[in-house]
Structure formats: structure tokens, C-alpha cells
PDB file of C-alpha atoms in Angstrom:
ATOM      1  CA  UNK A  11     -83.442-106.462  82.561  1.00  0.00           C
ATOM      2  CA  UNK A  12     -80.809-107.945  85.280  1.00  0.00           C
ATOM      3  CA  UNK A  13     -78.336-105.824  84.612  1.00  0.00           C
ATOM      4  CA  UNK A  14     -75.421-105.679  86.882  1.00  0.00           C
ATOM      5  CA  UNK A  15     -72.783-102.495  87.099  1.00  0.00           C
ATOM      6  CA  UNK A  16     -69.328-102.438  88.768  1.00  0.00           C
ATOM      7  CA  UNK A  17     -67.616 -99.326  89.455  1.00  0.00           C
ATOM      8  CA  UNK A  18     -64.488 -98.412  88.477  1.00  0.00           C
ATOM      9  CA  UNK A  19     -63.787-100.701  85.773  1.00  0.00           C
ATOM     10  CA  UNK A  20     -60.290-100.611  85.934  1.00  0.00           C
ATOM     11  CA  UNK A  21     -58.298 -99.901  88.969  1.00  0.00           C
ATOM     12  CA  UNK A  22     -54.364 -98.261  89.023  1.00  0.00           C
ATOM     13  CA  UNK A  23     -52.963 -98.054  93.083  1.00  0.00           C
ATOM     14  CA  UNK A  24     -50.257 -97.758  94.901  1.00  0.00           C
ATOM     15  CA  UNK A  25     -49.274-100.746  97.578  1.00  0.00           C
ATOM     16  CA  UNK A  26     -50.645 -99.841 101.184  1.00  0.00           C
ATOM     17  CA  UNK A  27     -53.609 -97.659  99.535  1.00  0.00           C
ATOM     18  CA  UNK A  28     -57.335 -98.709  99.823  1.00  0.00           C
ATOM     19  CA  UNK A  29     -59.449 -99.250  96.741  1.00  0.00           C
ATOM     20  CA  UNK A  30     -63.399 -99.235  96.905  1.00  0.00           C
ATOM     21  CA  UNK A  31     -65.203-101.315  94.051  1.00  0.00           C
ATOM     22  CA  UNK A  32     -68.917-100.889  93.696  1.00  0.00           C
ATOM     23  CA  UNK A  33     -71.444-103.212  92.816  1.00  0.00           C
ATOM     24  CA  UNK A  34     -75.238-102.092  91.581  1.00  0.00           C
ATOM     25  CA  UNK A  35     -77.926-104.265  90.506  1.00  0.00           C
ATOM     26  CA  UNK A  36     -79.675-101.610  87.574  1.00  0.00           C
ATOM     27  CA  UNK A  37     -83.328-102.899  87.303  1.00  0.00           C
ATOM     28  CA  UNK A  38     -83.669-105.490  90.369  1.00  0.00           C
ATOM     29  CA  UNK A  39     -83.151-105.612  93.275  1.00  0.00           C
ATOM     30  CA  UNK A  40     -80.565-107.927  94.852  1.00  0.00           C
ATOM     31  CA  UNK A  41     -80.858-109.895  98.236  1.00  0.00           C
ATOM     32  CA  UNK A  42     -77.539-111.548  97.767  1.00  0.00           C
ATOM     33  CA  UNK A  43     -74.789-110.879  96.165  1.00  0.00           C
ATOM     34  CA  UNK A  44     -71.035-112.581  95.362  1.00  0.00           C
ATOM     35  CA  UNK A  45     -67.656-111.290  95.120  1.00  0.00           C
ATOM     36  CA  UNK A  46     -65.062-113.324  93.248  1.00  0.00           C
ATOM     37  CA  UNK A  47     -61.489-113.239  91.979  1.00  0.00           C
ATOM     38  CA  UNK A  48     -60.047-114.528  88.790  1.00  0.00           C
ATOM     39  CA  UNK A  49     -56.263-114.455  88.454  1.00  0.00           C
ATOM     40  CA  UNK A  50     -55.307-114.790  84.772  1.00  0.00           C
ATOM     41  CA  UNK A  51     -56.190-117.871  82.757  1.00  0.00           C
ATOM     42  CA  UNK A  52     -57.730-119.354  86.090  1.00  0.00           C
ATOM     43  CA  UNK A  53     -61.268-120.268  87.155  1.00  0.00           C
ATOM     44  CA  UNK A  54     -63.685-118.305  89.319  1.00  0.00           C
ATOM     45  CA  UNK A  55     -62.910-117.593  92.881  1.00  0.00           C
ATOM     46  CA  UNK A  56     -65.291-116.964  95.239  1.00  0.00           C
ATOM     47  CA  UNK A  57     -64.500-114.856  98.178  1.00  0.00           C
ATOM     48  CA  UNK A  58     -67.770-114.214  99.892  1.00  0.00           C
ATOM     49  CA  UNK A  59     -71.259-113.936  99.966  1.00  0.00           C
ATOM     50  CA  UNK A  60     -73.117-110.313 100.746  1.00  0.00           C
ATOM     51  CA  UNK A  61     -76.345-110.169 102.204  1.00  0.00           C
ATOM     52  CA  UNK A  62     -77.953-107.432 102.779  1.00  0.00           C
ATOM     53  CA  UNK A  63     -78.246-105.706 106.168  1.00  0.00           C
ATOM     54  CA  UNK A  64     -76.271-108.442 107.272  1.00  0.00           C
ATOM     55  CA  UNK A  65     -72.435-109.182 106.860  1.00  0.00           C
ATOM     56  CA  UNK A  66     -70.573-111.546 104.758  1.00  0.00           C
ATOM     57  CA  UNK A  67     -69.989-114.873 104.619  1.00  0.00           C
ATOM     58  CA  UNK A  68     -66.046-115.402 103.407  1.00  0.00           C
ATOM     59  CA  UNK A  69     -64.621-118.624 101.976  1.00  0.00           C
ATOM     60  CA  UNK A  70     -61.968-119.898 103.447  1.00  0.00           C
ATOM     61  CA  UNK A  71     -58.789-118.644 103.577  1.00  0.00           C
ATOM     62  CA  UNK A  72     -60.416-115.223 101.820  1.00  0.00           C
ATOM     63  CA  UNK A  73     -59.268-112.365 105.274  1.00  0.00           C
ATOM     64  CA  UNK A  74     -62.402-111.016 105.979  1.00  0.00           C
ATOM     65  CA  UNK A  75     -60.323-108.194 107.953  1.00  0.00           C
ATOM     66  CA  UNK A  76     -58.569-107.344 104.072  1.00  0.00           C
ATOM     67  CA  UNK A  77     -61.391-107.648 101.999  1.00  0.00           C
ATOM     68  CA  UNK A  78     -64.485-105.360 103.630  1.00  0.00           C
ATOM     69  CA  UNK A  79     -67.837-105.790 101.962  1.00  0.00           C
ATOM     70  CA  UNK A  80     -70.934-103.900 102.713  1.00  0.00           C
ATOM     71  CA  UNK A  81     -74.229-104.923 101.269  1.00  0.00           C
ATOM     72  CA  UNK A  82     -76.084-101.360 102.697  1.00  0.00           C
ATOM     73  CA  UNK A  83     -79.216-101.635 100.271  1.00  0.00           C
ATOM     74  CA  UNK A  84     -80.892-104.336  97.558  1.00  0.00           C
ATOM     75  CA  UNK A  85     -79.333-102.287  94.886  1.00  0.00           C
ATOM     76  CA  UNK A  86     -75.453-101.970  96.101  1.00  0.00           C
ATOM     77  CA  UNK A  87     -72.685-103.618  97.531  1.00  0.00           C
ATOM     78  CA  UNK A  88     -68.951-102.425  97.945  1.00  0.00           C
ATOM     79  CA  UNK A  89     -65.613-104.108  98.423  1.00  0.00           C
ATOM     80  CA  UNK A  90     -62.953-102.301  99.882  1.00  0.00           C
ATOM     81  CA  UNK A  91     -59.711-103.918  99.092  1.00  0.00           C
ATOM     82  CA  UNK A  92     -57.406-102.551 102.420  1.00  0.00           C
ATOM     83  CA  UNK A  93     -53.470-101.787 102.292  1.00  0.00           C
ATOM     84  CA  UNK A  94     -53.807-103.573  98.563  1.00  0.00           C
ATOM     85  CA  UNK A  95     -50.391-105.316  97.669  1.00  0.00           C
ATOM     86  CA  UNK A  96     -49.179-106.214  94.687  1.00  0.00           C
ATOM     87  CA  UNK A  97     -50.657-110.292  95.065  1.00  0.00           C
ATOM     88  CA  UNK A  98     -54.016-108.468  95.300  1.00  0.00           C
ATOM     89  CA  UNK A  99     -53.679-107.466  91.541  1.00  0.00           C
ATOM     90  CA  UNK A 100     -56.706-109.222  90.070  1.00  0.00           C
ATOM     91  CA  UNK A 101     -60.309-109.090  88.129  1.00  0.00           C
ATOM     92  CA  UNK A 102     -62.665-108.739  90.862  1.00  0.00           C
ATOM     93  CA  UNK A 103     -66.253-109.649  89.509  1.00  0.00           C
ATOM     94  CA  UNK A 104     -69.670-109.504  91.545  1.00  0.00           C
ATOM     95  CA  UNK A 105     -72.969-111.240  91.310  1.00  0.00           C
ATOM     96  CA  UNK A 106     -76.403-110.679  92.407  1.00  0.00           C
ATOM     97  CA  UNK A 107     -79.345-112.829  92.765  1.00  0.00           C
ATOM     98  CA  UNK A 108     -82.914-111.536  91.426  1.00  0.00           C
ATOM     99  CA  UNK A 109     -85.214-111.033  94.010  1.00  0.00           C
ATOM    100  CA  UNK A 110     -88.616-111.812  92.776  1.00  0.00           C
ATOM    101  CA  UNK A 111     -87.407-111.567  88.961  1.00  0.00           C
ATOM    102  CA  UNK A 112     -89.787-114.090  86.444  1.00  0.00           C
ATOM    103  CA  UNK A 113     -86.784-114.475  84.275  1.00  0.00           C
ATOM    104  CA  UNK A 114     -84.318-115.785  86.489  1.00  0.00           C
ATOM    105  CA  UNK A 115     -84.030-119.543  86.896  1.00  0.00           C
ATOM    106  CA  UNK A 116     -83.468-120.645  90.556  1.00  0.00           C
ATOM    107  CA  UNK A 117     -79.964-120.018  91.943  1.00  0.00           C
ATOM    108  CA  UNK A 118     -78.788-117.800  88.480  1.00  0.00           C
ATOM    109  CA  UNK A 119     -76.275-115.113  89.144  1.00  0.00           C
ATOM    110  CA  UNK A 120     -76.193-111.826  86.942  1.00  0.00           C
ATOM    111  CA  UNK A 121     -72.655-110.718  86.789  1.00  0.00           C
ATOM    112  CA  UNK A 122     -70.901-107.365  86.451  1.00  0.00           C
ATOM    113  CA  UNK A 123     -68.973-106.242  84.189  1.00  0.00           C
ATOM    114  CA  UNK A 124     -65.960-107.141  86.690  1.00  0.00           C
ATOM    115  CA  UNK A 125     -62.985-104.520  87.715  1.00  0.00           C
ATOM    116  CA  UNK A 126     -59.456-104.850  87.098  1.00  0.00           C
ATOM    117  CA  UNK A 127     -57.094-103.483  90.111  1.00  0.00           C
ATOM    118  CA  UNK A 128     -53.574-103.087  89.299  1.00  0.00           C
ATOM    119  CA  UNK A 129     -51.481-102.479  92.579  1.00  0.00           C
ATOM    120  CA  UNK A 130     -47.954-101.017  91.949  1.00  0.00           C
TER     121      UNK A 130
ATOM    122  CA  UNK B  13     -66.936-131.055  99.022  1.00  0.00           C
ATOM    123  CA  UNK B  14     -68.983-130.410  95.937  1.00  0.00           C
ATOM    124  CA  UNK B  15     -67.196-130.559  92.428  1.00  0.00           C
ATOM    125  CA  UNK B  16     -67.463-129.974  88.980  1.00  0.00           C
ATOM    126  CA  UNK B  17     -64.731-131.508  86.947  1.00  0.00           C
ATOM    127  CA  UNK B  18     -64.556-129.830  83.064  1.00  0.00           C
ATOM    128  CA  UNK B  19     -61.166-130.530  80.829  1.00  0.00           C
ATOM    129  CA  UNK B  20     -59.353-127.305  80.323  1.00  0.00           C
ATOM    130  CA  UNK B  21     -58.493-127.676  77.258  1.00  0.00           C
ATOM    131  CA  UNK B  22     -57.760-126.052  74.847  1.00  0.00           C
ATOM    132  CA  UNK B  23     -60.520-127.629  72.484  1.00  0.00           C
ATOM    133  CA  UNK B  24     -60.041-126.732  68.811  1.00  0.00           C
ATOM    134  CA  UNK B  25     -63.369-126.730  66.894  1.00  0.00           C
ATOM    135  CA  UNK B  26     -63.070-125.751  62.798  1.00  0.00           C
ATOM    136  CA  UNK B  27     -65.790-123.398  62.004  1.00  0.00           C
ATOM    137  CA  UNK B  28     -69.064-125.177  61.019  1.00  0.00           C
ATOM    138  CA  UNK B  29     -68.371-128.424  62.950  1.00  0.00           C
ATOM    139  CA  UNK B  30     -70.227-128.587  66.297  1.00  0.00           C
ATOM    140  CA  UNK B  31     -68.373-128.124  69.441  1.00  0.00           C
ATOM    141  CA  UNK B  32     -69.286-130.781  72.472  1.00  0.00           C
ATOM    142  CA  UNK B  33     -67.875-129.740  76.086  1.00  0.00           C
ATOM    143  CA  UNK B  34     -68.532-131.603  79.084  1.00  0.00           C
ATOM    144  CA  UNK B  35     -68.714-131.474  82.724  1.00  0.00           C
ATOM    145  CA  UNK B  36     -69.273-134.303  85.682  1.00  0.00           C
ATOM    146  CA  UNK B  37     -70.314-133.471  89.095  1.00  0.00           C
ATOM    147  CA  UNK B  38     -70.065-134.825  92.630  1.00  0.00           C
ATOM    148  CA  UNK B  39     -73.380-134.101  94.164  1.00  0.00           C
ATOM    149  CA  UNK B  40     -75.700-136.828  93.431  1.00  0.00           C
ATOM    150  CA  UNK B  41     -78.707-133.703  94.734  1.00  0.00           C
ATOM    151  CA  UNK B  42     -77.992-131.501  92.366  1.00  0.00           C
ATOM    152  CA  UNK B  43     -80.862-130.348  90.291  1.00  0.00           C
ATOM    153  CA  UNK B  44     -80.480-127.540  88.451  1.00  0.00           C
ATOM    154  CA  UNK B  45     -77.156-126.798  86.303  1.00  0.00           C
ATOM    155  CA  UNK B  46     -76.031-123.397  84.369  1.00  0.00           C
ATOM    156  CA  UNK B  47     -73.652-123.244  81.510  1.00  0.00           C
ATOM    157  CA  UNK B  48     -71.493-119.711  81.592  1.00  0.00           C
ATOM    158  CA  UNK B  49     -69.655-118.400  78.664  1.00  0.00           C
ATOM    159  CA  UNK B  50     -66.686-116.103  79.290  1.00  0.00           C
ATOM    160  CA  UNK B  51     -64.567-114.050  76.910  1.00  0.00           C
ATOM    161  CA  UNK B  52     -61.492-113.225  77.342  1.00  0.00           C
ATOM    162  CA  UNK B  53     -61.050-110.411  79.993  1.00  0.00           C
ATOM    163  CA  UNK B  54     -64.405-110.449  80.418  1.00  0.00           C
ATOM    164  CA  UNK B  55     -67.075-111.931  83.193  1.00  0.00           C
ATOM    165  CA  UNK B  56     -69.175-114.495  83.034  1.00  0.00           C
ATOM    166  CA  UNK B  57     -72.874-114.221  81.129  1.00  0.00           C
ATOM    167  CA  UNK B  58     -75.636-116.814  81.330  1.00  0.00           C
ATOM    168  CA  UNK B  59     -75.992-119.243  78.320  1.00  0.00           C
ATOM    169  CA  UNK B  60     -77.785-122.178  79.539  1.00  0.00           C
ATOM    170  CA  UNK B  61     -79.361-123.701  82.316  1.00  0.00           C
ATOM    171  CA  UNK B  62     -80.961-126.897  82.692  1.00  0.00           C
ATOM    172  CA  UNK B  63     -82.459-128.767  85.316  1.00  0.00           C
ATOM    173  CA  UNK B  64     -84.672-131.748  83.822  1.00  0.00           C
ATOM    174  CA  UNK B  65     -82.629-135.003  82.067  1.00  0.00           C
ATOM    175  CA  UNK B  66     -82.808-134.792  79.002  1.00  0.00           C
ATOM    176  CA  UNK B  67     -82.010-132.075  76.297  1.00  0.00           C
ATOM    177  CA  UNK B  68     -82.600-128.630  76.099  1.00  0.00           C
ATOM    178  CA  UNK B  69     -82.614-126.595  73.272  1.00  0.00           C
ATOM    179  CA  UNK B  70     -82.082-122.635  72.457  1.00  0.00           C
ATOM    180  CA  UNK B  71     -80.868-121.516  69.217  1.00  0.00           C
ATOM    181  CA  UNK B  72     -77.705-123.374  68.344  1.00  0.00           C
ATOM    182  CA  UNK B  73     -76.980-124.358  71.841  1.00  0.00           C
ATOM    183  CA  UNK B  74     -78.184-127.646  73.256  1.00  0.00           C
ATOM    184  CA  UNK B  75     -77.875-128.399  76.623  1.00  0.00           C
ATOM    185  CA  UNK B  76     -77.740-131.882  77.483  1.00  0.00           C
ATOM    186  CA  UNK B  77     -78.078-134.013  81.641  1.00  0.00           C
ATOM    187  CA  UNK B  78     -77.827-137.732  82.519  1.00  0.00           C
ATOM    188  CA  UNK B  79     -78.149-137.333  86.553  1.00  0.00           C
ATOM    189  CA  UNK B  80     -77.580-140.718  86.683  1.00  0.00           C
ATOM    190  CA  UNK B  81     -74.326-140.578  84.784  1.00  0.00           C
ATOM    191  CA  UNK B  82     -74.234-137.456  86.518  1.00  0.00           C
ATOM    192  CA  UNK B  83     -72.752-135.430  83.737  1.00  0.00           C
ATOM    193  CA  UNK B  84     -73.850-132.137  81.850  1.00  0.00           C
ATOM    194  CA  UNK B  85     -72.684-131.193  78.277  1.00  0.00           C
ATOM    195  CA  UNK B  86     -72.988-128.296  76.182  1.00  0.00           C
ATOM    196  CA  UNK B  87     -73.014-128.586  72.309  1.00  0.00           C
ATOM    197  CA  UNK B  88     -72.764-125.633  69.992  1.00  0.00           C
ATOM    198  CA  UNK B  89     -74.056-126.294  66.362  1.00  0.00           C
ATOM    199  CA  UNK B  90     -72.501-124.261  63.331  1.00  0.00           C
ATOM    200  CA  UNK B  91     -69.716-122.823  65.650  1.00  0.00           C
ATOM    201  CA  UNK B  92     -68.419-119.254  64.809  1.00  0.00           C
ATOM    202  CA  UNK B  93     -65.414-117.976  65.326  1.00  0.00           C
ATOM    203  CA  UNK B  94     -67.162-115.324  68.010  1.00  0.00           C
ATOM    204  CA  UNK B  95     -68.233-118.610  69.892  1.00  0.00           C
ATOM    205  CA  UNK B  96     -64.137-118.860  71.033  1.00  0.00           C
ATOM    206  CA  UNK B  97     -64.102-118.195  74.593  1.00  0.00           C
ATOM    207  CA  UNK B  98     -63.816-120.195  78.193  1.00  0.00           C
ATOM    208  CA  UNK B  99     -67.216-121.664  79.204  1.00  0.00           C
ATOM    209  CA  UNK B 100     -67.848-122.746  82.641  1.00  0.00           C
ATOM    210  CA  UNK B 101     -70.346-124.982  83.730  1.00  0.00           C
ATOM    211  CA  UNK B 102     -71.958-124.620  88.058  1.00  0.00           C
ATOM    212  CA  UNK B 103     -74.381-126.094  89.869  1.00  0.00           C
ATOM    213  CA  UNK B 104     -75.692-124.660  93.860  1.00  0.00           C
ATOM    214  CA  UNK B 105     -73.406-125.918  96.355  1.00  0.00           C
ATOM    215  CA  UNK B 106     -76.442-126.878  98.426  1.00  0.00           C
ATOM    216  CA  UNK B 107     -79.700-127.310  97.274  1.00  0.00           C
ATOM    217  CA  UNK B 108     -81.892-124.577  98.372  1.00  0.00           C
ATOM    218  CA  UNK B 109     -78.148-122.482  98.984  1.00  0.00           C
ATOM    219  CA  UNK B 110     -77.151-119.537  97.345  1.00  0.00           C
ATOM    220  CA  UNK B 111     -73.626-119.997  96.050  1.00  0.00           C
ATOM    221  CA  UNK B 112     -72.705-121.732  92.933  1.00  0.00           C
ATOM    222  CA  UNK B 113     -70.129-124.110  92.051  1.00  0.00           C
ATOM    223  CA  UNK B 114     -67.740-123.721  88.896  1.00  0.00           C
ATOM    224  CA  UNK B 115     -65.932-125.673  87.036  1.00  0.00           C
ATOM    225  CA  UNK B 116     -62.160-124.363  85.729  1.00  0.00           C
ATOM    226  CA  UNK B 117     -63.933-123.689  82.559  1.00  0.00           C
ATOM    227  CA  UNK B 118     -62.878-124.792  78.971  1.00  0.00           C
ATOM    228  CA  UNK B 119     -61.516-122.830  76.207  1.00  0.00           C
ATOM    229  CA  UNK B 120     -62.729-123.531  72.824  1.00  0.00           C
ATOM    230  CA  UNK B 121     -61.285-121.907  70.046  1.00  0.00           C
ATOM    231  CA  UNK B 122     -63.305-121.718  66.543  1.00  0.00           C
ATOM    232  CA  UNK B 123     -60.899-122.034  63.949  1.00  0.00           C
ATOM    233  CA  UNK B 124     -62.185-120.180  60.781  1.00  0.00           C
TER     234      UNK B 124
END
């Protein structure tokens, strides 16, 4: 149980395209759930926090305008990465929070499997 | 500003020998605290949390909080080589909140 997908797993664009990442919460269903960014050999990032039916709450400095996320359902959540540049090359990774699961501790994330975009 | 402070490392560990990593925090309220293991190229899964002083145990993995001292540690027994990887410790940002805080993380490498 709490399993987390992200779709694609690895991500090849050109600059100025738009790439779509997908985030599904398998067997639970997700209230909230967290996009971050991890350059190489660096911590966690997080850039905002999807709830759904509602929009996102960025982090400072993240451009909410650059980064959309849509949290449509309990089960799914998307990031569209807009005109992607090279300095947007990264491992995006979501979260979700259980709604209602018995095994989750209070405040525990279940991550994806993360996705890697490469911008050329 | 909340914080979680962790050394970075790297942290050698030969195999067999137990492995101790540590992390202080800032927020005096924080209650409950989550250790995060993460393999190279990987994300993040769910080894520990913890949220009463003391110890807690689960299979070679002992978590360990003073909230006084206001530190959390992680100690793996009989490390293996497959324990190498970057663990990061996080507490909530705000009791009650919804985002977590992490630490940079430290990498421990097993050496067989």
C-alpha cells in the first residue's frame, strides 16, 4: 500500500518546449501533495505544495507562472515545466499525503519514483 | 525559519560496525521526526519515524530523540554494504502543517 507513480521517468527536451510530469497516488488517495527538485549531490527542494481542487502554494523564489501544477483529483497531480531551459535540467520528485491511511504516521510523505528531465 | 542541521559527510562505516548519523533541529515544537534513506539517483523512502524521547527500535535500525537536547540520531547495527546511500532526516515545518523539513542528508558508505 502507499504507493506513489510518476510519469515519464526520464525526460529528453528541447529548450523552449513544455514537459508534463505526472504524479498518481496507486492505492490512496492523496489530499496533498509536494513537488521538489534535487540538483545533483544536493538536498531536497521543495517547490510547492498541491492541494486538491485548489492551487498551489510555491516556495519562494520557485515562478509559479514556470512551474504549473494541477492537483484535478485525490489520485493525480501534474507539473508542467513551461519553455524548459537548460537550468531546469533536474530530478523532479513528488509526494503525497495518505488521506485516512492506518499506516501512515502523521505528516509522512510517500514519494515517487521521481523523473529526470534533460533539456538540450 | 525552521532547520535541520545533518553533517554531509561522507561517513565511512566498515561493514559490521554500526553506523551513528545525527541531526539537530531549531524548532523547540517539533514532535514528530522521520528518517529518509535515499540511493543514489533515486527518491526518498521512509525508514524511521519517531516522535516520543527515547529510542525506537525496528530491525537493525534504532532511532534515537533528546527534545531537550533537541537532536535525533539514526544508528544502523551490522551495516551492509546495500545500507550506502544519503539519509535525510525532516520534521513538519509547523505543527499541525503539511510540509516537511529536510536536512542536506548524509552519505554513508559501507565499506566491505
Amino acid at each position: 500500500g502507499a504507493v506513489v507513480s510518476q510519469h515519464p521517468s526520464r525526460v529528453i527536451c528541447k529548450s523552449g518546449t513544455s514537459v508534463k510530469i505526472e504524479c498518481r497516488s496507486l492505492d490512496f488517495q492523496a489530499t496533498t501533495m509536494f513537488w521538489y527538485r534535487q540538483f545533483p549531490k544536493q538536498s531536497l527542494m521543495l517547490m510547492a505544495t498541491s492541494n486538491e481542487g485548489s492551487k498551489a502554494t510555491y516556495e519562494q523564489g520557485v515562478e509559479k507562472d514556470k512551474f504549473l501544477i494541477n492537483h484535478a483529483s485525490l489520485t493525480l497531480s501534474t507539473l508542467t515545466v513551461t519553455s524548459a531551459h537548460p537550468e531546469d535540467s533536474s530530478f523532479y520528485i513528488c509526494s503525497a499525503k495518505a488521506l485516512g491511511l492506518a499506516k501512515a504516521s502523521y505528516n509522512e510523505q510517500f514519494f515517487g519514483p521521481g523523473t529526470r528531465l534533460t533539456v538540450l | 525559519q525552521k532547520e535541520v542541521e545533518q553533517n554531509s559527510g561522507p561517513l565511512s562505516v566498515p561493514e559490521g560496525a554500526i553506523a551513528s548519523l545525527n541531526c539537530t533541529y531549531s524548532d523547540r515544537g517539533s514532535q514528530s521526526f522521520f528518517w529518509y534513506r535515499q540511493y543514489s539517483g533515486k527518491s526518498p523512502e521512509l525508514i524511521m519515524f519517531i516522535y516520543s524521547n527515547g529510542d525506537k527500535e525496528d530491525g537493525r535500525f534504532t532511532a534515537q530523540l533528546n527534545k531537550a537536547s533537541q537532536y535525533v540520531s539514526l544508528l544502523i547495527r551490522d551495516s551492509q554494504p546495500s545500507d550506502s546511500a544519503t539519509y535525510l532526516c525532516a520534521f513538519p515545518d509547523v505543527q499541525g502543517a503539511q510540509k516537511l523539513v529536510f536536512g542536506q542528508g548524509t552519505r554513508l558508505t559501507i565499506n566491505p
